[in-house]
GROMACS .gro file of C-alpha atoms in nm:
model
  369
    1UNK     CA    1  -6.954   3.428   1.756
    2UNK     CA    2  -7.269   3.517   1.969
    3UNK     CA    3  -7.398   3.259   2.249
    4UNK     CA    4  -7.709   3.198   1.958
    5UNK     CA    5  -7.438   3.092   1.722
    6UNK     CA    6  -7.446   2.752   1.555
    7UNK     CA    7  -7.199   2.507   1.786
    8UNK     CA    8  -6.948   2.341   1.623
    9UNK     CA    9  -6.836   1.990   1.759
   10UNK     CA   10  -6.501   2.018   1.973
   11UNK     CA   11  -6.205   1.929   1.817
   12UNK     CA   12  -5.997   1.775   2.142
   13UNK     CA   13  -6.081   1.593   2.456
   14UNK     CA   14  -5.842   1.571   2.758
   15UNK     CA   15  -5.919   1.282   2.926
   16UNK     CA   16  -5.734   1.328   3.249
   17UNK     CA   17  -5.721   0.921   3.331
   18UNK     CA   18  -5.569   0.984   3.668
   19UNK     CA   19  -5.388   1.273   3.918
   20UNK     CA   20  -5.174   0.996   4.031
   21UNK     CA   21  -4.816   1.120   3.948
   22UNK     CA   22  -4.433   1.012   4.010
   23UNK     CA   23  -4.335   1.413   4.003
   24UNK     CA   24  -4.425   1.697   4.256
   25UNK     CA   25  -4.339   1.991   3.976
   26UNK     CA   26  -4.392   2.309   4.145
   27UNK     CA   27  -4.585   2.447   3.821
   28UNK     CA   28  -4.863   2.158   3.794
   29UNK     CA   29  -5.143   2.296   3.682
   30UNK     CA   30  -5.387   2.039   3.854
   31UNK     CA   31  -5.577   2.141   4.124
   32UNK     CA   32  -5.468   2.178   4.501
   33UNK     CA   33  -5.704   1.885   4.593
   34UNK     CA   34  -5.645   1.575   4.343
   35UNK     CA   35  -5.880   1.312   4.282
   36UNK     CA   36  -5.803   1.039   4.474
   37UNK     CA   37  -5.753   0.690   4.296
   38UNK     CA   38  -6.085   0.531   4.439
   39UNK     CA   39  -6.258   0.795   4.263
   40UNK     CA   40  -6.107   0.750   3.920
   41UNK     CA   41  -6.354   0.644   3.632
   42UNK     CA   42  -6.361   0.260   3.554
   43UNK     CA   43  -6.242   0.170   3.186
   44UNK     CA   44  -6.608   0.062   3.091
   45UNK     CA   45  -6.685   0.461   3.160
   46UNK     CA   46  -6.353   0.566   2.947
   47UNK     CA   47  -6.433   0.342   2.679
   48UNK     CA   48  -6.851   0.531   2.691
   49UNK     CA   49  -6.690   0.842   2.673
   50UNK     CA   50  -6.438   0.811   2.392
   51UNK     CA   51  -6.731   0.614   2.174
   52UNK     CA   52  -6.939   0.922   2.285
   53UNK     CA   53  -6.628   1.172   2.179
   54UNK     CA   54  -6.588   0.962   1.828
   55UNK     CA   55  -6.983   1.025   1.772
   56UNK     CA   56  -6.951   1.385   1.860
   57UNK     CA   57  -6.704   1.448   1.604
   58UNK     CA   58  -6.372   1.493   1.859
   59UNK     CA   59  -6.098   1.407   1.660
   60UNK     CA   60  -5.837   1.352   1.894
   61UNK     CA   61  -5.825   1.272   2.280
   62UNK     CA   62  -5.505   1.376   2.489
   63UNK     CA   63  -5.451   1.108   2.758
   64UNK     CA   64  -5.345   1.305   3.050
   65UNK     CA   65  -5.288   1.341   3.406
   66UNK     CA   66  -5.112   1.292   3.686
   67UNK     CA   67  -4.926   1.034   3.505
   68UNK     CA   68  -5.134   0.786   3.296
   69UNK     CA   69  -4.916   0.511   3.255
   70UNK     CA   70  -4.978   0.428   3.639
   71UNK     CA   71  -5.344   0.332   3.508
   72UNK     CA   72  -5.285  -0.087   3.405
   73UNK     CA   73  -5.579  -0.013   3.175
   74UNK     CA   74  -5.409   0.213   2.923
   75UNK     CA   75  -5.372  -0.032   2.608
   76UNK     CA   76  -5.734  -0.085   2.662
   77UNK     CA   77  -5.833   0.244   2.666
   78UNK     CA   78  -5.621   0.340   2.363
   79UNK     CA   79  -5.780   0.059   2.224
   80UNK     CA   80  -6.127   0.234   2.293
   81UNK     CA   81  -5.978   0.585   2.114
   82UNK     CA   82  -5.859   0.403   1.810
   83UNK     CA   83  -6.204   0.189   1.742
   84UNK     CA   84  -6.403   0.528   1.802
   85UNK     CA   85  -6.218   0.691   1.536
   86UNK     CA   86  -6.020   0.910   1.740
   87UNK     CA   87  -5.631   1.055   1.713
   88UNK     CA   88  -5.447   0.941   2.074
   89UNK     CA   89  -5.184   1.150   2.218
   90UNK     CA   90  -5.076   1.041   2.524
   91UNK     CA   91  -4.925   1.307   2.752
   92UNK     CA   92  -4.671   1.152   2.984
   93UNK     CA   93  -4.357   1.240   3.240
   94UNK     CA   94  -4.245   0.885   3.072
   95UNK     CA   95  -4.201   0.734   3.380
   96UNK     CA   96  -4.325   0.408   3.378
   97UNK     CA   97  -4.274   0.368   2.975
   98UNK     CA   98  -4.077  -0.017   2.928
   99UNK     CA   99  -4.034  -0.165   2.584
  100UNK     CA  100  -4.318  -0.428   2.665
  101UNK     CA  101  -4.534  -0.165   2.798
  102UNK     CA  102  -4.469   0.016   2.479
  103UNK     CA  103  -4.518  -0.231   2.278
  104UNK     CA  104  -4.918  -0.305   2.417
  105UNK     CA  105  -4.970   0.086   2.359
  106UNK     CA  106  -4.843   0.019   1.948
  107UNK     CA  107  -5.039  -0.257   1.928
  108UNK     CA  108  -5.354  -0.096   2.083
  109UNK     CA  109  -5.330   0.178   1.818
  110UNK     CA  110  -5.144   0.472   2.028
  111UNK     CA  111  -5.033   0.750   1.791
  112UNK     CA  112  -4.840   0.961   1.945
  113UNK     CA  113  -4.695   1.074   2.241
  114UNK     CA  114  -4.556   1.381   2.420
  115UNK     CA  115  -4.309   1.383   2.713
  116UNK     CA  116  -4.274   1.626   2.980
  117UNK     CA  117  -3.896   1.743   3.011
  118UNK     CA  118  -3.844   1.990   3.318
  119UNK     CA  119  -3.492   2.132   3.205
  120UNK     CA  120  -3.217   2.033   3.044
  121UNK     CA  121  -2.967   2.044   3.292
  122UNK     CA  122  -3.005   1.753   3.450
  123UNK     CA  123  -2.969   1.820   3.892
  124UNK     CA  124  -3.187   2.148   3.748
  125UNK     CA  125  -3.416   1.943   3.644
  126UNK     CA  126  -3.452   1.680   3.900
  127UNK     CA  127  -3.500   2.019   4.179
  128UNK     CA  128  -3.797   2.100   3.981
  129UNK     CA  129  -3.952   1.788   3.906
  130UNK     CA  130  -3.894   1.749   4.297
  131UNK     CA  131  -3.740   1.377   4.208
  132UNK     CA  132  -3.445   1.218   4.189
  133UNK     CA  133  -3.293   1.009   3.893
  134UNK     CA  134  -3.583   1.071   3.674
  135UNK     CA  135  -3.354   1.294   3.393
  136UNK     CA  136  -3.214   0.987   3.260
  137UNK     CA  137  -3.488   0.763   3.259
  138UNK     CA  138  -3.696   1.073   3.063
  139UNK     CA  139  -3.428   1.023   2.785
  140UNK     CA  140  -3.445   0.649   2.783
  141UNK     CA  141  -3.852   0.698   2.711
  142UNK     CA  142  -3.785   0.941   2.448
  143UNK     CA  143  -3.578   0.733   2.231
  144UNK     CA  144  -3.797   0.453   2.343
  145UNK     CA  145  -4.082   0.636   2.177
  146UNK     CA  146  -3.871   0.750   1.847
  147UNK     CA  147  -3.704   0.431   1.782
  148UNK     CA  148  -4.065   0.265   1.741
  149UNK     CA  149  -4.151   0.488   1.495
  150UNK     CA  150  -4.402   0.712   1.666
  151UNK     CA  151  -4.422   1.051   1.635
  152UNK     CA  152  -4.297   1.212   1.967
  153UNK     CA  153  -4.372   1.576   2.054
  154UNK     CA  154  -4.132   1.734   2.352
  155UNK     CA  155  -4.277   1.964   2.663
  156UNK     CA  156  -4.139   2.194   2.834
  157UNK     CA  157  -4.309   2.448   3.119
  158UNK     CA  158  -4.081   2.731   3.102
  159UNK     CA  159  -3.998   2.935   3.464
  160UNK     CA  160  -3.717   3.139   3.652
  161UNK     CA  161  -3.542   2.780   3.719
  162UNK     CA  162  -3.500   2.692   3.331
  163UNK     CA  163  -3.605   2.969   3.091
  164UNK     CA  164  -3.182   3.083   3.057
  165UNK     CA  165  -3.201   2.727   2.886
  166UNK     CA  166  -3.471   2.785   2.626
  167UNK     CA  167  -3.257   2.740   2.338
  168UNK     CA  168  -3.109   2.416   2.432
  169UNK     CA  169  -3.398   2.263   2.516
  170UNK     CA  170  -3.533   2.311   2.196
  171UNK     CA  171  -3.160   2.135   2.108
  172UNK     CA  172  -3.260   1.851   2.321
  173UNK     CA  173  -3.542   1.801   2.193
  174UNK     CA  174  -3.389   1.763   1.807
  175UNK     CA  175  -3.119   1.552   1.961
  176UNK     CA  176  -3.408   1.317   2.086
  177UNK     CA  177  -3.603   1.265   1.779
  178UNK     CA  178  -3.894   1.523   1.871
  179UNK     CA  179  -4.121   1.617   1.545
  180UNK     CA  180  -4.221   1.908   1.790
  181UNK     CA  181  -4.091   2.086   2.074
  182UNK     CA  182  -4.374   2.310   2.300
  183UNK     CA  183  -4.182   2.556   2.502
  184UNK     CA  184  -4.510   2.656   2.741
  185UNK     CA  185  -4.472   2.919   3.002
  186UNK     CA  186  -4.628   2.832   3.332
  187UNK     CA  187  -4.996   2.915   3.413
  188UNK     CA  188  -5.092   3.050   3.709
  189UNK     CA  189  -5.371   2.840   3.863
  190UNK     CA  190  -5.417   2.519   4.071
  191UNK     CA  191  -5.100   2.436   4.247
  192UNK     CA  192  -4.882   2.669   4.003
  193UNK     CA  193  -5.010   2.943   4.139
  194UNK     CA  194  -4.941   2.843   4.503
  195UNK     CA  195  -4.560   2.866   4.350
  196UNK     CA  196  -4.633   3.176   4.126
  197UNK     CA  197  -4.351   3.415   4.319
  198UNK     CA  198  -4.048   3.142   4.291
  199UNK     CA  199  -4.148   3.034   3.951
  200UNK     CA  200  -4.257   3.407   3.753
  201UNK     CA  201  -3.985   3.525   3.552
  202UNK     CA  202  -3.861   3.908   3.511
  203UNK     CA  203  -3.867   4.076   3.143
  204UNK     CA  204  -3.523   4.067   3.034
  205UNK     CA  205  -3.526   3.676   3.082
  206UNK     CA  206  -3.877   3.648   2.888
  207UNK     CA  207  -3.734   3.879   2.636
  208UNK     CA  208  -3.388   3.666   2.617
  209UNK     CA  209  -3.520   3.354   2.614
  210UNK     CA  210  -3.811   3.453   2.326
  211UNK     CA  211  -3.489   3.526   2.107
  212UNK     CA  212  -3.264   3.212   2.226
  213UNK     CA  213  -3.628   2.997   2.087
  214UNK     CA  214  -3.632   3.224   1.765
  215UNK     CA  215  -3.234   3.129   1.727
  216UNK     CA  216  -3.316   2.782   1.737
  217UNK     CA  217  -3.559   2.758   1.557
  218UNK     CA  218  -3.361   2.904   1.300
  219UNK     CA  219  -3.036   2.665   1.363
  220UNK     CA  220  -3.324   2.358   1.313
  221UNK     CA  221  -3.512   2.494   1.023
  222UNK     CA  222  -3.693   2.183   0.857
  223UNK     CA  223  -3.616   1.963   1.176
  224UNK     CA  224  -3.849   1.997   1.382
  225UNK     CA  225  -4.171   2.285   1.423
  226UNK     CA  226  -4.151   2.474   1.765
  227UNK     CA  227  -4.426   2.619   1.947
  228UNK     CA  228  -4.368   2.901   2.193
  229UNK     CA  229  -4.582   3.236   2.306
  230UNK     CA  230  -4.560   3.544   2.568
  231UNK     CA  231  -4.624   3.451   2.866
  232UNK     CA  232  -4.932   3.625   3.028
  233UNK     CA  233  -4.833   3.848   3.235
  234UNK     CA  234  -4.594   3.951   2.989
  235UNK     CA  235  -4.797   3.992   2.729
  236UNK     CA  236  -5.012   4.298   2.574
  237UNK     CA  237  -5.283   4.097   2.499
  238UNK     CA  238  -5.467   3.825   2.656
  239UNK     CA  239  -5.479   3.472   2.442
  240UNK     CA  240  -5.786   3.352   2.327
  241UNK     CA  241  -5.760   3.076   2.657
  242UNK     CA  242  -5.848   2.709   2.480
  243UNK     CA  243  -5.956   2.898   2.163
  244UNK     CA  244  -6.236   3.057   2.348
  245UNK     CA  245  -6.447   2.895   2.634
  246UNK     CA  246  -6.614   2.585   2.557
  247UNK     CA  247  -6.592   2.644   2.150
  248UNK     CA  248  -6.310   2.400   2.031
  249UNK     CA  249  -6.263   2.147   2.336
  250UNK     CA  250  -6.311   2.008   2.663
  251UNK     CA  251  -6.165   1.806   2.924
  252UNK     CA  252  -6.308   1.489   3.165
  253UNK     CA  253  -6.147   1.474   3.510
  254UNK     CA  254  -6.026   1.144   3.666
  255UNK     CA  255  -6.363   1.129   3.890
  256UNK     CA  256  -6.581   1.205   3.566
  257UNK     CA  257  -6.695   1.563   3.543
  258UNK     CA  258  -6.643   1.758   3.232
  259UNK     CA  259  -6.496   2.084   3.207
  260UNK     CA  260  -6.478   2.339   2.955
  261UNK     CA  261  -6.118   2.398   3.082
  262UNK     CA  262  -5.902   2.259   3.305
  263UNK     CA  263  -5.899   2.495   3.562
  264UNK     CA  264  -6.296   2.574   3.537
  265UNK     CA  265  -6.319   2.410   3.885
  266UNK     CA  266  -6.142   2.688   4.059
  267UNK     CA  267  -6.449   2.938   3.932
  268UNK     CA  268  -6.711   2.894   4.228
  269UNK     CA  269  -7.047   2.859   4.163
  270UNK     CA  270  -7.043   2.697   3.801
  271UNK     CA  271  -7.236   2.323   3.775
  272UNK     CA  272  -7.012   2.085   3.625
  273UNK     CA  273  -7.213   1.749   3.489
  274UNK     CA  274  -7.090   1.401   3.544
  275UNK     CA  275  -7.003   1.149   3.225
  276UNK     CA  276  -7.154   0.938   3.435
  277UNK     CA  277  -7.530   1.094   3.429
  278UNK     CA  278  -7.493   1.263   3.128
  279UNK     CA  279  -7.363   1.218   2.785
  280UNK     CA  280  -7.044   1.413   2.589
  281UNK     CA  281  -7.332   1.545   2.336
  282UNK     CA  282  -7.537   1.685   2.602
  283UNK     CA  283  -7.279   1.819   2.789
  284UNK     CA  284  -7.143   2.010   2.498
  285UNK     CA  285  -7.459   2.141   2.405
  286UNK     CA  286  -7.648   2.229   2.766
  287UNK     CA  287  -7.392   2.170   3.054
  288UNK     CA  288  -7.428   2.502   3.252
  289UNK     CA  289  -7.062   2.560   3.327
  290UNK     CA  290  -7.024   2.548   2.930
  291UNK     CA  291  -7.296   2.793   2.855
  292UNK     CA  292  -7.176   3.033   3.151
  293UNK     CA  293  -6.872   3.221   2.942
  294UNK     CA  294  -6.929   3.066   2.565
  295UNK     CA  295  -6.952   3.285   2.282
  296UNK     CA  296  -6.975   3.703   2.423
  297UNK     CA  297  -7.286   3.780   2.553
  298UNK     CA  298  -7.136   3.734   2.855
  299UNK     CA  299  -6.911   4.026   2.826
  300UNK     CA  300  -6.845   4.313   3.016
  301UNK     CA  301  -6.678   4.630   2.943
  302UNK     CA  302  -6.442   4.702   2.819
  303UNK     CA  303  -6.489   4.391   2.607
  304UNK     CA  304  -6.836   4.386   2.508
  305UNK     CA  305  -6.727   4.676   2.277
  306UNK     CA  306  -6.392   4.590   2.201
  307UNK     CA  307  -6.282   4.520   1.868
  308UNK     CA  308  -6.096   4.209   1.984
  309UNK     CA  309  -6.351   4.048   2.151
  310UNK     CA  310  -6.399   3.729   1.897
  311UNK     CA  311  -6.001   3.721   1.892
  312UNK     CA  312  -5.918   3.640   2.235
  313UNK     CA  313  -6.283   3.635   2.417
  314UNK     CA  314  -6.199   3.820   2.688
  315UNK     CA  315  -5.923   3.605   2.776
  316UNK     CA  316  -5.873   3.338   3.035
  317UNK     CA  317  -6.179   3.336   3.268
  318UNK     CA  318  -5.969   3.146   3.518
  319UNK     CA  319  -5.701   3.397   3.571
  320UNK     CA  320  -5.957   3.685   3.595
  321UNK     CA  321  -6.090   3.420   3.883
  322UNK     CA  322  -5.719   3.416   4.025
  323UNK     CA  323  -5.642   3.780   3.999
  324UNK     CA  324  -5.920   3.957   4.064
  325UNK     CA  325  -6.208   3.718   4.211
  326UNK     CA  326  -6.423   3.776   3.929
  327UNK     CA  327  -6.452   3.547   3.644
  328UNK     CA  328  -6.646   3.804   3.403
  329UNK     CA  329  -6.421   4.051   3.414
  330UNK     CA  330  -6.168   4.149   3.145
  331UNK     CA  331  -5.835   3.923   3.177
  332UNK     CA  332  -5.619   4.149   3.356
  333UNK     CA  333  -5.330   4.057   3.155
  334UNK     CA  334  -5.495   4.261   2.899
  335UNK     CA  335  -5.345   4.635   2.840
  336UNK     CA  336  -5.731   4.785   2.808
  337UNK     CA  337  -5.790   4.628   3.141
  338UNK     CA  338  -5.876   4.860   3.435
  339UNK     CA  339  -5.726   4.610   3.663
  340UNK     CA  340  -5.378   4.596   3.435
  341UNK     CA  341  -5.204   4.711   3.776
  342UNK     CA  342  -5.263   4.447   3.909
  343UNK     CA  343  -5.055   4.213   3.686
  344UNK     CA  344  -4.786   4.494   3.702
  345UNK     CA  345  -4.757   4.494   4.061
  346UNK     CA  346  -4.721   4.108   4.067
  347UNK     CA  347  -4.453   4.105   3.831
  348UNK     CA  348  -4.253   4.379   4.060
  349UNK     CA  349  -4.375   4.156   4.353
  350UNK     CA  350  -4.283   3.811   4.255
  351UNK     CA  351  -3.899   3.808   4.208
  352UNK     CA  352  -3.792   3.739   4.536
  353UNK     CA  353  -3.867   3.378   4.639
  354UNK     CA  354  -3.611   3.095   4.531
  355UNK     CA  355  -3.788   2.781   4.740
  356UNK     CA  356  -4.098   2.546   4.563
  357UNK     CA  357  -4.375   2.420   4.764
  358UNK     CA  358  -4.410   2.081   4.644
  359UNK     CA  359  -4.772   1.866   4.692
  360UNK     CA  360  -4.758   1.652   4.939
  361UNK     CA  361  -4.896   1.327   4.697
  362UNK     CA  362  -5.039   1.024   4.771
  363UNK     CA  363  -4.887   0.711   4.940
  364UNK     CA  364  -4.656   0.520   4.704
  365UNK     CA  365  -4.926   0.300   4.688
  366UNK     CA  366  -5.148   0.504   4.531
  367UNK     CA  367  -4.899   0.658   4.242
  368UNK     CA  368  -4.833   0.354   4.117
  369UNK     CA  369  -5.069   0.108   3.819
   0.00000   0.00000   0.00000
């Protein structure tokens, strides 16, 4: 696919309702500065946008965060996914899920939902979700969830704390009622990478825990489908990052601007449009920041002649940002990289811290609907 290339619709919104969140998870992938809640997006925008999305041809929207139960509006704003036509998966820590707030979300049209689980040892995962009794409540949303009769998909950000548990998370997650289980390694931007050195782990745990998933997965053949990949830095190859920049979805932060990705705002110099000036159509099509890496004209070498250029496009433009301050350059994950040291020496580098830094996040008042 060339930049001159027809454009297919996107296939997924993330509508980040809110950066408001009960958790301070060392690995959030949010940026360092959150939108605060006076600059959130009103419902009558939300409901624009996912009419806009329907029109598009988005099929589904992931309600996101921060934590978007703490937005009162949510049954409406389901309400406004489900009339436009669209599939709603709401992404949640399930903090804040009752029966009777449930029960608004069924009625509204939700259709699915997938809960965060930090580990599945419970004080292990309290440390990292820097909380306290959240474990069992987590639980007591999941079978919430299940016993309604919606499909329920599990999370899990693997690190140093909790990747010697792979294999029984994916356990917990059958145990729970989970169609799906996601076992996703951290990424290394926003406030994750502030945390990079206590959270990276070394090669014989990546390697143990890819086979304690693959054992699992065999023990719960035909009960539930499990999702798992190399981490970056571990890996040969770099991922095609969101299927290739700006070609198969994009994301709307709380205050309104739309992203190709959700870290786009740590690339400098990029102009993100507003929602609220522009519409999902027009962004799609014209927004600079979606233009700037789409398709591979963009390239250089080594990938402008690389054979695997439409597989993985280069790779995540963000962690090139990260890494090596340039956001054109190869993904330096990549193994035909020039800059491949680098990842190397981070690897050696990052196995000595044990302590998070956790966000500081709003007043109470602030994290809750």
């Amino acid at each position: 696919m060339s930049a001159a290339a027809p454009l297919a619709p996107p296939v997924g919104l993330l509508a980040e309702l809110t950066h408001r969140c009960p958790l301070r998870c060392p690995y959030c992938s949010n940026p360092v500065e959150l939108d605060r809640r006076a600059q959130e997006l009103p419902t009558e925008s939300w409901q624009r946008v996912f009419a806009q999305a329907g029109a598009l041809g988005v099929l589904q929207v992931h309600l996101s965060g921060g934590e978007p139960l703490a937005r009162p509006d949510l049954p409406v704003l389901v309400e406004a996914c489900a009339t436009a036509g669209l599939y709603s998966n709401l992404i949640t820590s399930g903090l804040g899920l009752s029966q009777a707030r449930l029960e608004l979300l069924l009625v509204a049209g939700l259709d699915h939902v997938q809960l965060s689980l930090q580990d599945s040892e419970p004080s292990s995962a309290e440390r990292i979700a820097g909380a306290t009794g959240v474990f069992a409540r987590k639980l007591a949303a999941a079978r919430l969830v299940t016993e309604a009769g919606l499909p329920l998909t599990v999370n899990v950000v693997l690190h140093r704390a909790n990747i010697a548990r792979a294999g029984e998370l994916v356990d917990l997650a059958v145990a729970l009622g989970a169609r799906r289980v996601e076992i996703a390694h951290t990424q290394y931007y926003g406030w994750a990478l502030k945390n990079r050195a206590a959270l990276q782990p070394d090669q014989a745990q990546v390697r143990q825990a890819l086979a304690d998933v693959a054992a699992a997965k065999a023990r719960h053949a035909g009960k539930i489908v499990v999702d798992q990949v190399v981490p970056d830095y571990h890996a040969r190859y770099p991922k095609a990052c969101m299927g290739g920049w700006a070609r198969r979805s994009l994301n709307v932060t709380p205050s309104g601007l739309a992203l190709p990705c959700h870290a786009a705002q740590t690339i400098p110099n990029l102009e993100f449009w507003s929602v609220e000036q522009h519409s999902l159509a027009e962004i799609w099509q014209r927004a600079p920041a979606f233009l700037a890496f789409r398709g591979t004209d963009w390239m250089q070498e080594p990938c402008r002649s690389c054979a695997r250029r439409e597989q993985d496009f280069g790779g995540c433009r963000c962690q090139a940002m990260a890494i090596l301050g340039d956001p054109s350059a190869t993904d330096p994950v990549c193994t035909l990289s020039p800059f491949r040291h680098r990842i190397d020496q981070a690897l050696a580098d990052d196995q000595g811290e044990e302590g998070y830094r956790y966000r500081e996040m709003p007043r109470a008042a602030e994290t809750v609907g």
